CSV table of C-alpha atoms in Angstrom, one decimal:
chain,number,residue,atom,x,y,z
A,27,MET,CA,111.4,113.0,-105.0
A,28,ASP,CA,114.4,115.3,-105.5
A,29,PRO,CA,114.0,118.1,-108.0
A,30,PRO,CA,115.7,117.6,-111.4
A,31,SER,CA,119.3,118.7,-111.2
A,32,ALA,CA,118.9,120.9,-114.3
A,33,ALA,CA,116.0,122.9,-112.8
A,34,PRO,CA,117.0,125.9,-110.7
A,35,ALA,CA,115.2,126.5,-107.4
A,36,PRO,CA,112.4,129.1,-107.6
A,37,GLU,CA,113.5,132.7,-106.9
A,38,GLY,CA,113.9,133.3,-103.2
A,39,THR,CA,114.0,129.6,-102.3
A,40,ARG,CA,117.6,128.7,-103.1
A,41,PRO,CA,119.3,127.8,-99.9
A,42,GLU,CA,122.3,129.8,-98.8
A,43,GLY,CA,125.5,128.3,-100.0
A,44,ALA,CA,123.8,126.5,-102.9
A,45,ARG,CA,124.5,126.5,-106.6
A,46,PRO,CA,121.7,127.5,-108.9
A,47,ASP,CA,120.6,123.8,-109.2
A,48,GLY,CA,120.1,123.7,-105.4
A,49,ALA,CA,123.2,121.7,-104.6
A,50,PRO,CA,125.4,122.9,-101.8
A,51,THR,CA,128.7,124.5,-102.5
A,52,GLY,CA,130.7,123.6,-99.5
A,53,GLY,CA,130.7,125.2,-96.1
A,54,PRO,CA,132.8,127.4,-93.9
A,55,SER,CA,135.4,129.5,-95.6
A,56,ALA,CA,139.0,128.4,-95.8
A,57,GLY,CA,141.3,129.3,-92.9
A,58,ALA,CA,140.9,128.1,-89.3
A,59,ALA,CA,139.8,124.5,-88.8
A,60,PRO,CA,136.0,124.3,-88.8
A,61,THR,CA,134.2,123.8,-85.5
A,62,ALA,CA,131.9,120.8,-85.0
A,63,GLY,CA,129.0,123.1,-85.4
A,64,ALA,CA,130.3,124.5,-88.7
A,65,CYS,CA,130.8,120.9,-89.9
A,66,LEU,CA,127.2,120.1,-89.0
A,67,LEU,CA,126.0,123.1,-91.0
A,68,THR,CA,128.1,122.0,-93.9
A,69,ARG,CA,126.8,118.5,-93.8
A,70,ALA,CA,123.3,119.9,-93.6
A,71,GLY,CA,123.9,121.2,-97.1
A,72,GLU,CA,123.9,117.6,-98.3
A,73,VAL,CA,120.2,117.1,-97.5
A,74,LEU,CA,118.9,120.5,-98.7
A,75,ARG,CA,117.7,119.5,-102.1
A,76,PRO,CA,115.2,116.9,-101.0
A,77,ALA,CA,114.2,119.0,-98.0
A,78,LEU,CA,113.5,122.0,-100.3
A,79,ALA,CA,111.6,119.8,-102.7
A,80,LEU,CA,109.4,118.6,-99.8
A,81,TYR,CA,108.8,122.2,-98.6
A,82,LEU,CA,107.8,123.5,-102.0
A,83,ASP,CA,105.4,120.6,-102.6
A,84,LEU,CA,103.8,120.8,-99.2
A,85,HIS,CA,103.4,124.6,-99.4
A,86,ALA,CA,101.6,124.3,-102.8
A,87,HIS,CA,99.3,121.5,-101.5
A,88,PRO,CA,98.2,122.4,-97.9
A,89,GLU,CA,95.7,120.3,-96.1
A,90,THR,CA,93.7,121.5,-93.1
A,91,SER,CA,93.4,119.8,-89.7
A,92,GLY,CA,92.0,116.2,-90.0
A,93,HIS,CA,92.5,116.1,-93.8
A,94,GLU,CA,96.3,115.7,-94.0
A,95,SER,CA,96.3,112.5,-96.0
A,96,ARG,CA,98.5,113.7,-98.9
A,97,THR,CA,100.8,115.6,-96.6
A,98,ALA,CA,101.3,112.5,-94.4
A,99,GLY,CA,102.1,110.5,-97.4
A,100,ARG,CA,104.8,112.8,-98.7
A,101,PHE,CA,106.3,113.1,-95.2
A,102,ALA,CA,106.3,109.3,-94.8
A,103,GLU,CA,108.1,108.9,-98.2
A,104,ARG,CA,110.9,111.2,-97.1
A,105,LEU,CA,111.3,109.4,-93.7
A,106,ALA,CA,111.4,106.1,-95.5
A,107,ALA,CA,114.0,107.4,-97.9
A,108,ALA,CA,116.1,108.3,-94.9
A,109,GLY,CA,116.0,104.7,-93.7
A,110,CYS,CA,113.1,104.9,-91.1
A,111,GLU,CA,110.6,102.3,-90.4
A,112,VAL,CA,107.4,104.2,-91.0
A,113,THR,CA,103.9,103.7,-89.5
A,114,ARG,CA,101.0,105.7,-90.8
A,115,GLY,CA,97.5,106.3,-89.5
A,116,VAL,CA,98.5,106.9,-85.8
A,117,GLY,CA,95.7,109.0,-84.2
A,118,GLY,CA,94.2,109.9,-87.6
A,119,HIS,CA,96.7,110.9,-90.3
A,120,GLY,CA,99.7,110.8,-87.9
A,121,VAL,CA,103.1,109.5,-89.1
A,122,VAL,CA,105.8,107.9,-87.0
A,123,GLY,CA,109.2,107.1,-88.4
A,124,VAL,CA,111.8,105.1,-86.4
A,125,LEU,CA,115.5,105.1,-87.2
A,126,ARG,CA,117.5,102.6,-85.1
A,127,ASN,CA,121.2,102.9,-84.4
A,128,GLY,CA,122.1,100.6,-81.6
A,129,ASP,CA,121.5,100.9,-77.9
A,130,GLY,CA,121.0,104.3,-76.4
A,131,PRO,CA,118.5,107.0,-75.7
A,132,ARG,CA,115.2,107.4,-77.5
A,133,VAL,CA,115.0,110.9,-78.9
A,134,TRP,CA,111.8,112.2,-80.5
A,135,LEU,CA,111.3,115.0,-83.1
A,136,ARG,CA,107.9,116.4,-83.7
A,137,ALA,CA,106.6,118.4,-86.7
A,138,GLU,CA,103.0,119.3,-87.6
A,139,LEU,CA,101.1,118.2,-90.7
A,140,ASP,CA,98.2,120.6,-90.9
A,141,ALA,CA,97.6,123.9,-92.6
A,142,LEU,CA,95.1,126.7,-92.0
A,143,PRO,CA,91.8,127.6,-93.8
A,144,VAL,CA,93.3,130.8,-95.1
A,145,ARG,CA,93.4,131.9,-98.7
A,146,GLU,CA,97.1,132.7,-99.6
A,147,ARG,CA,98.1,136.2,-100.7
A,148,THR,CA,101.8,135.9,-100.8
A,149,GLY,CA,102.2,136.0,-104.6
A,150,LEU,CA,104.9,133.3,-104.5
A,151,PRO,CA,105.3,131.1,-107.6
A,152,TYR,CA,104.6,128.0,-105.4
A,153,ALA,CA,101.6,129.5,-103.6
A,154,SER,CA,98.6,127.5,-102.8
A,155,ASP,CA,95.4,128.2,-104.7
A,156,SER,CA,93.1,125.8,-102.8
A,157,GLY,CA,91.8,128.2,-100.1
A,158,ALA,CA,94.0,126.6,-97.5
A,159,MET,CA,97.5,127.8,-96.6
A,160,HIS,CA,100.6,126.9,-94.6
A,161,ALA,CA,100.4,130.2,-92.8
A,162,CYS,CA,102.1,129.0,-89.7
A,163,GLY,CA,105.3,127.4,-91.0
A,164,HIS,CA,104.3,123.7,-90.6
A,165,ASP,CA,105.6,123.0,-94.1
A,166,LEU,CA,109.0,124.3,-93.0
A,167,HIS,CA,108.8,122.3,-89.8
A,168,LEU,CA,108.2,119.1,-91.8
A,169,ALA,CA,110.9,119.8,-94.3
A,170,ALA,CA,113.4,120.5,-91.5
A,171,ALA,CA,112.4,117.4,-89.6
A,172,ALA,CA,112.8,115.3,-92.8
A,173,GLY,CA,116.1,117.0,-93.5
A,174,ALA,CA,117.3,116.4,-89.9
A,175,THR,CA,116.4,112.8,-90.1
A,176,ASP,CA,118.3,112.4,-93.4
A,177,LEU,CA,121.3,114.2,-91.9
A,178,LEU,CA,121.3,112.1,-88.7
A,179,ALA,CA,121.1,108.9,-90.8
A,180,ARG,CA,124.3,110.1,-92.5
A,181,LEU,CA,125.9,110.8,-89.2
A,182,ARG,CA,125.4,107.4,-87.5
A,183,ASP,CA,128.9,107.4,-86.2
A,184,ARG,CA,128.1,110.4,-84.0
A,185,TRP,CA,125.2,109.0,-82.0
A,186,ARG,CA,123.7,105.8,-80.6
A,187,GLY,CA,120.1,105.1,-79.8
A,188,THR,CA,116.7,105.4,-81.5
A,189,LEU,CA,115.4,108.4,-83.4
A,190,VAL,CA,111.6,108.7,-83.5
A,191,VAL,CA,110.1,111.3,-85.8
A,192,LEU,CA,106.5,112.4,-85.6
A,193,GLY,CA,104.3,114.0,-88.2
A,194,GLN,CA,101.4,115.2,-86.0
A,195,PRO,CA,98.0,116.0,-87.4
A,196,ALA,CA,95.5,118.6,-86.2
A,197,GLU,CA,97.8,120.8,-84.2
A,198,GLU,CA,95.8,123.9,-85.2
A,199,THR,CA,92.7,122.5,-83.5
A,200,LEU,CA,94.8,121.4,-80.5
A,201,SER,CA,93.5,117.8,-80.9
A,202,GLY,CA,96.2,115.9,-82.8
A,203,ALA,CA,98.6,115.2,-80.0
A,204,GLU,CA,95.8,113.8,-77.8
A,205,ALA,CA,94.6,111.6,-80.7
A,206,MET,CA,98.1,110.1,-81.3
A,207,LEU,CA,98.6,109.5,-77.5
A,208,ARG,CA,95.1,107.9,-77.2
A,209,ASP,CA,96.2,105.6,-80.1
A,210,GLY,CA,98.9,104.2,-77.9
A,211,LEU,CA,101.8,106.3,-79.2
A,212,TYR,CA,104.2,105.7,-76.2
A,213,GLU,CA,103.1,102.0,-75.8
A,214,ARG,CA,103.8,101.3,-79.4
A,215,PHE,CA,107.0,103.3,-80.0
A,216,GLY,CA,108.5,103.5,-76.5
A,217,ARG,CA,108.9,106.2,-73.8
A,218,PRO,CA,110.8,109.2,-75.1
A,219,GLY,CA,114.1,110.3,-73.5
A,220,ALA,CA,113.2,113.8,-74.8
A,221,VAL,CA,110.8,115.3,-77.3
A,222,LEU,CA,112.1,118.2,-79.4
A,223,ALA,CA,110.3,120.7,-81.6
A,224,GLN,CA,110.8,124.1,-83.2
A,225,HIS,CA,108.4,126.7,-84.5
A,226,ALA,CA,108.7,129.4,-87.2
A,227,ALA,CA,108.8,132.9,-85.8
A,228,PRO,CA,109.3,136.4,-87.2
A,229,LEU,CA,113.0,136.5,-86.2
A,230,PRO,CA,115.9,136.7,-88.7
A,231,SER,CA,116.7,133.6,-90.5
A,232,GLY,CA,119.7,131.8,-89.0
A,233,THR,CA,118.6,132.5,-85.4
A,234,VAL,CA,116.8,130.5,-82.8
A,235,ALA,CA,115.3,131.7,-79.5
A,236,HIS,CA,114.7,130.0,-76.1
A,237,THR,CA,112.8,131.2,-73.1
A,238,PRO,CA,114.9,131.7,-70.0
A,239,ASP,CA,114.4,130.4,-66.4
A,240,GLY,CA,111.3,128.3,-67.1
A,241,THR,CA,109.2,131.1,-68.6
A,242,PRO,CA,106.4,129.5,-70.7
A,243,VAL,CA,107.2,129.4,-74.3
A,244,THR,CA,103.6,129.4,-75.3
A,245,GLY,CA,100.4,130.1,-73.3
A,246,ALA,CA,97.5,128.0,-72.1
A,247,GLY,CA,94.6,128.0,-74.5
A,248,ALA,CA,91.1,126.8,-75.1
A,249,VAL,CA,88.7,126.7,-78.1
A,250,LEU,CA,85.0,127.1,-77.3
A,251,GLU,CA,81.9,126.6,-79.3
A,252,VAL,CA,79.0,128.9,-78.1
A,253,VAL,CA,75.5,128.4,-79.3
A,254,LEU,CA,72.9,131.1,-78.5
A,255,HIS,CA,69.2,130.3,-79.0
A,256,GLY,CA,66.3,132.5,-80.2
A,257,ARG,CA,62.9,132.2,-81.9
A,258,GLY,CA,62.9,132.2,-85.6
A,259,GLY,CA,60.5,134.2,-87.7
A,260,HIS,CA,59.9,136.7,-90.5
A,261,ALA,CA,62.2,139.7,-90.7
A,262,ALA,CA,59.1,141.9,-91.3
A,263,THR,CA,57.7,141.0,-87.9
A,264,PRO,CA,60.7,141.0,-85.5
A,265,GLY,CA,58.5,141.5,-82.5
A,266,LEU,CA,57.2,138.0,-83.0
A,267,ALA,CA,60.7,136.5,-83.0
A,268,LEU,CA,63.8,136.7,-80.8
A,269,ASP,CA,66.9,137.4,-82.8
A,270,PRO,CA,69.9,135.4,-81.6
A,271,VAL,CA,72.2,137.5,-83.8
A,272,VAL,CA,71.5,140.5,-81.6
A,273,THR,CA,72.2,138.4,-78.6
A,274,ALA,CA,75.5,137.2,-80.3
A,275,ALA,CA,76.5,140.8,-80.9
A,276,ALA,CA,76.0,141.6,-77.2
A,277,VAL,CA,77.9,138.5,-76.2
A,278,ILE,CA,80.8,139.4,-78.4
A,279,THR,CA,81.0,143.0,-77.0
A,280,ARG,CA,80.9,141.6,-73.5
A,281,LEU,CA,83.5,139.0,-74.1
A,282,HIS,CA,86.0,141.4,-75.5
A,283,ALA,CA,85.8,143.5,-72.3
A,284,LEU,CA,86.7,140.4,-70.2
A,285,THR,CA,90.5,140.4,-70.7
A,286,ALA,CA,90.8,143.9,-69.3
A,287,ARG,CA,88.7,143.1,-66.2
A,288,THR,CA,89.5,139.5,-65.3
A,289,GLY,CA,92.0,139.4,-62.4
A,290,PRO,CA,95.2,141.4,-61.8
A,291,HIS,CA,97.0,139.9,-64.8
A,292,ALA,CA,94.7,141.1,-67.6
A,293,ASP,CA,97.7,141.8,-69.9
A,294,ARG,CA,98.5,138.1,-69.7
A,295,MET,CA,95.2,137.1,-71.5
A,296,ALA,CA,93.7,137.3,-74.9
A,297,LEU,CA,90.3,136.5,-76.4
A,298,ASN,CA,89.2,136.3,-80.0
A,299,VAL,CA,85.8,135.5,-81.6
A,300,GLY,CA,87.1,134.1,-84.9
A,301,MET,CA,83.9,132.6,-86.2
A,302,VAL,CA,80.2,133.8,-86.2
A,303,ARG,CA,77.6,131.7,-87.9
A,304,ALA,CA,73.9,132.3,-88.1
A,305,GLY,CA,71.0,132.2,-90.5
A,306,THR,CA,70.5,131.3,-94.2
A,307,ALA,CA,68.7,134.3,-95.6
A,308,ALA,CA,68.4,138.1,-95.0
A,309,ASN,CA,64.6,138.0,-94.6
A,310,VAL,CA,64.6,135.2,-92.0
A,311,VAL,CA,65.3,135.6,-88.2
A,312,PRO,CA,67.3,132.5,-87.4
A,313,GLU,CA,66.7,130.1,-84.5
A,314,SER,CA,70.3,130.1,-83.3
A,315,ALA,CA,73.7,131.7,-83.7
A,316,ALA,CA,77.0,130.0,-83.1
A,317,LEU,CA,80.4,131.6,-82.1
A,318,GLY,CA,83.9,130.2,-82.2
A,319,VAL,CA,85.9,131.6,-79.3
A,320,GLY,CA,89.6,131.3,-78.7
A,321,LEU,CA,91.0,132.0,-75.2
A,322,ARG,CA,94.6,132.4,-74.3
A,323,ALA,CA,96.5,133.0,-71.1
A,324,ARG,CA,100.1,133.0,-69.9
A,325,ALA,CA,99.3,130.5,-67.1
A,326,ASP,CA,96.8,127.7,-66.6
A,327,ALA,CA,95.2,129.4,-63.6
A,328,ASP,CA,94.6,132.6,-65.6
A,329,LEU,CA,92.9,130.5,-68.3
A,330,ASP,CA,90.6,128.9,-65.6
A,331,ARG,CA,89.5,132.4,-64.5
A,332,LEU,CA,88.9,133.5,-68.1
A,333,LEU,CA,86.8,130.4,-68.8
A,334,THR,CA,84.7,131.0,-65.7
A,335,ALA,CA,84.2,134.6,-66.8
A,336,VAL,CA,83.2,133.6,-70.3
A,337,HIS,CA,80.5,131.2,-69.0
A,338,ARG,CA,79.1,133.9,-66.7
A,339,ALA,CA,79.0,136.5,-69.5
A,340,VAL,CA,77.4,134.2,-72.1
A,341,HIS,CA,74.6,133.1,-69.7
A,342,ALA,CA,74.0,136.6,-68.4
A,343,GLU,CA,73.6,138.1,-71.9
A,344,SER,CA,71.4,135.2,-73.0
A,345,ALA,CA,69.1,135.7,-69.9
A,346,ALA,CA,69.0,139.4,-70.5
A,347,ALA,CA,67.8,138.8,-74.1
A,348,GLY,CA,65.0,136.5,-72.8
A,349,ALA,CA,66.3,133.5,-74.7
A,350,PRO,CA,63.9,130.5,-74.7
A,351,ARG,CA,66.8,128.1,-73.9
A,352,GLU,CA,70.0,128.2,-72.0
A,353,PRO,CA,73.1,128.8,-74.1
A,354,GLU,CA,75.5,126.0,-74.8
A,355,VAL,CA,79.2,126.5,-74.1
A,356,ARG,CA,81.4,123.6,-75.1
A,357,VAL,CA,85.1,123.3,-74.7
A,358,VAL,CA,86.3,121.9,-78.0
A,359,SER,CA,89.9,121.7,-77.0
A,360,ARG,CA,92.2,122.9,-74.3
A,361,SER,CA,96.0,123.0,-74.0
A,362,ALA,CA,98.3,123.7,-71.1
A,363,ALA,CA,101.0,126.4,-71.1
A,364,LEU,CA,104.3,125.0,-72.6
A,365,ARG,CA,107.4,125.0,-70.5
A,366,SER,CA,110.6,123.5,-71.8
A,367,ASP,CA,112.7,121.4,-69.4
A,368,LEU,CA,115.3,123.7,-67.9
A,369,THR,CA,118.3,121.4,-67.9
A,370,ALA,CA,117.7,119.9,-71.3
A,371,THR,CA,117.0,123.4,-72.8
A,372,GLU,CA,120.2,124.8,-71.5
A,373,SER,CA,122.2,122.0,-73.0
A,374,VAL,CA,120.4,122.3,-76.4
A,375,ARG,CA,120.9,126.1,-76.3
A,376,ARG,CA,124.7,125.6,-75.8
A,377,ALA,CA,124.8,123.1,-78.7
A,378,GLN,CA,122.9,125.5,-81.0
A,379,ALA,CA,125.2,128.3,-79.9
A,380,GLY,CA,128.1,126.2,-81.1
A,381,LEU,CA,126.3,125.6,-84.3
A,382,LEU,CA,125.1,129.1,-85.2
A,383,GLY,CA,127.2,131.4,-82.9
A,384,ALA,CA,126.2,132.7,-79.5
A,385,SER,CA,124.9,135.9,-81.0
A,386,ARG,CA,122.3,134.0,-83.0
A,387,VAL,CA,120.8,132.2,-80.0
A,388,LEU,CA,118.3,134.7,-78.7
A,389,PRO,CA,116.1,135.1,-75.6
A,390,TRP,CA,112.4,134.6,-76.2
A,391,PRO,CA,109.9,136.3,-73.9
A,392,GLY,CA,107.1,133.8,-74.5
A,393,SER,CA,103.8,134.5,-76.2
A,394,LEU,CA,100.1,133.9,-76.0
A,395,ALA,CA,100.2,131.4,-78.9
A,396,THR,CA,99.0,128.0,-77.9
A,397,GLU,CA,100.3,124.5,-78.6
A,398,ASP,CA,99.2,120.9,-77.9
A,399,PHE,CA,102.9,119.9,-77.6
A,400,PRO,CA,102.8,120.0,-73.8
A,401,LEU,CA,100.7,116.8,-73.9
A,402,PHE,CA,103.8,114.8,-74.9
A,403,GLY,CA,105.1,115.7,-71.3
A,404,ASP,CA,103.5,115.8,-67.9
A,405,ALA,CA,100.4,117.7,-69.2
A,406,GLY,CA,99.4,114.5,-71.1
A,407,ALA,CA,100.0,112.0,-68.3
A,408,ARG,CA,96.3,111.1,-68.2
A,409,PHE,CA,96.7,109.8,-71.8
A,410,HIS,CA,100.1,108.2,-71.7
A,411,GLY,CA,100.7,107.5,-68.0
A,412,GLN,CA,104.3,108.9,-68.0
A,413,ARG,CA,106.0,111.6,-65.9
A,414,GLY,CA,109.2,113.4,-66.2
A,415,ILE,CA,109.6,113.4,-70.0
A,416,PRO,CA,111.8,116.4,-71.0
A,417,LEU,CA,110.3,118.7,-73.6
A,418,VAL,CA,112.5,121.2,-75.5
A,419,TYR,CA,110.8,123.7,-77.8
A,420,TRP,CA,112.4,126.7,-79.4
A,421,MET,CA,111.5,129.5,-81.9
A,422,LEU,CA,113.1,129.4,-85.3
A,423,GLY,CA,113.9,132.6,-87.2
A,424,VAL,CA,112.4,132.5,-90.7
A,425,ALA,CA,112.3,136.2,-91.7
A,426,ASP,CA,114.4,137.6,-94.6
A,427,PRO,CA,117.6,138.9,-93.0
A,428,GLY,CA,117.6,141.7,-95.6
A,429,ARG,CA,120.5,143.1,-97.6
A,430,PRO,CA,122.6,146.2,-97.0
A,431,ALA,CA,121.2,149.3,-98.5
A,432,PRO,CA,123.3,150.8,-101.3
A,433,ASP,CA,125.8,153.5,-100.4
A,434,ARG,CA,123.8,156.6,-101.4
A,435,SER,CA,126.7,158.9,-100.6
A,436,ALA,CA,128.9,157.4,-103.3
A,437,ALA,CA,129.9,159.7,-106.1
A,438,PRO,CA,128.1,159.3,-109.4
A,439,ALA,CA,129.7,157.1,-112.1
A,440,GLY,CA,132.2,159.1,-114.0
A,441,THR,CA,133.2,161.5,-111.2
A,442,PRO,CA,137.0,161.6,-111.0
A,443,ALA,CA,138.5,159.9,-107.9
A,444,GLY,CA,139.3,162.3,-105.1
A,445,THR,CA,136.7,165.0,-106.1
A,446,PRO,CA,133.4,165.5,-104.2
A,447,ALA,CA,130.1,164.6,-105.9
A,448,ARG,CA,128.8,168.1,-105.3
A,449,SER,CA,130.5,171.5,-105.9
A,450,ARG,CA,132.9,172.8,-103.3
A,451,GLU,CA,130.5,175.6,-102.5
A,452,ALA,CA,127.9,173.0,-101.2
A,453,PRO,CA,129.3,170.4,-98.9
A,454,PRO,CA,128.0,166.9,-99.5
A,455,ALA,CA,124.9,165.9,-97.5
A,456,PRO,CA,125.3,163.1,-95.0
A,457,PRO,CA,124.5,159.6,-96.2
A,458,ALA,CA,120.8,158.8,-96.2
A,459,PRO,CA,119.9,156.1,-93.7
A,460,PRO,CA,118.9,152.8,-95.3
A,461,ALA,CA,115.2,152.3,-96.0
A,462,PRO,CA,113.7,150.3,-93.1
A,463,LEU,CA,112.7,146.7,-94.0
A,464,ALA,CA,109.0,146.1,-93.9
A,465,PRO,CA,108.2,143.9,-90.9
A,466,PRO,CA,107.5,140.3,-91.8
A,467,ALA,CA,103.9,139.2,-92.0
A,468,PRO,CA,102.9,137.5,-88.8
A,469,ASN,CA,102.0,133.8,-88.5
A,470,HIS,CA,98.4,133.1,-89.6
A,471,SER,CA,98.5,136.0,-92.0
A,472,PRO,CA,97.6,135.3,-95.7
A,473,ARG,CA,101.0,137.0,-96.5
A,474,PHE,CA,103.1,134.9,-94.2
A,475,ALA,CA,106.1,133.7,-96.2
A,476,PRO,CA,109.2,132.2,-94.6
A,477,HIS,CA,112.4,133.2,-96.4
A,478,VAL,CA,113.1,129.5,-97.0
A,479,GLY,CA,116.3,130.2,-99.0
A,480,SER,CA,118.0,131.4,-95.8
A,481,ALA,CA,115.9,129.6,-93.2
A,482,LEU,CA,116.0,125.9,-94.3
A,483,ARG,CA,119.6,125.0,-93.7
A,484,PRO,CA,119.8,126.4,-90.1
A,485,ALA,CA,116.4,124.8,-89.4
A,486,VAL,CA,117.7,121.4,-90.4
A,487,ALA,CA,121.0,121.9,-88.5
A,488,ALA,CA,119.4,123.3,-85.4
A,489,LEU,CA,117.1,120.3,-85.0
A,490,ALA,CA,119.9,117.8,-85.8
A,491,ALA,CA,122.2,119.6,-83.3
A,492,ALA,CA,119.5,119.3,-80.6
A,493,ALA,CA,119.0,115.6,-81.3
A,494,LEU,CA,122.7,114.9,-81.1
A,495,ASP,CA,122.9,116.8,-77.8
A,496,ARG,CA,120.1,114.6,-76.4
A,497,PHE,CA,121.7,111.4,-77.6
A,498,ALA,CA,125.0,112.4,-76.0
A,499,ALA,CA,123.2,113.2,-72.7
A,500,GLY,CA,122.1,109.6,-72.5
């Protein structure tokens, strides 16, 4: 539902070029005829109010992986309002909206529904207080996808084909894409001509970034559950027990040394033990300890080597401790490195340069973040049976672009024009440099806070421009 017209947007959330009530105030300045990209940015202003309302609502009410029922409902409502035929419950809480506009390509947009189990520390007036948080920008992705759908519905004269919009559950656990595909996603809604997605990144708002020359946008990754066994007993008689917590400590230390010693490309790997669980009381030696381990690598082959090394290290430390049972190492989920299609990406990049300006389309070096988005392409062929589906994935700037520092060399108020601020005996000091902006909090931080006021309009327009480009490509 749109916010009441009389209510101003919360501080820091008013979109650029909007009145205090959130409505747009036009577009490019008067003068030269606006470009097609500038016109698209202007038209994006028409959909900002409902997109912003969705963002604020979702940010305040995050739901973690597998529990995205309310989020799915709100996203489905916005897609239906834009004219989509909406199906819910695809692969769990997945949402699919279909907007038909004659014969033509089938272009898919994907956004993620889930939040993280992180307690928010942003201090924003619309912050979550539930213990979960949209700390990776999925609320912004959903708002942008809903806004782009609304915008494309208003621009039917500029494209022909079918727009398919996904609200994907459980991306953070790398399981939602597989679940939707196993539920017959492509059989039910048609083979995509292209699948598009964007992701919030600590770049200035109003910019996008693509990887060059087939460099992976994100790395390969796996989530492991490791269970180490011991013998329970009384804390007063540790010699009669075998403490799996001690074994777990040795395993953690050993694992963190692996990325520096596994193959010639150790700088292309990362390992994190993000969860340790053992015991119920301080005076009891537990029977077992469990670890949650995340592995990341630039390439799939590097991830294979790291997985082998982890198995070897876990079993060696367990044997050295004299564990009564073999440890259990289970791969909870795995994702391939994400590579965007070269031809489609170059075309989308040009379209976004026409929209935002060439200087605002940046190179992206790739990262060790992981995604299940590759499953919509060749990496998921075992689930959907298709090959050659182009994927295009780019990073979206969401950081506060900042404001110019005040001119500290200006004369104090009341100083007559033409006279220096200091006496003639002491020449004025050079202007002080502007104070550096604090770096934005990274994704997954409890202080992660996209500057939605400047990020939302370009997010909507960049996604719509990419979709229009793919429709035009046929």
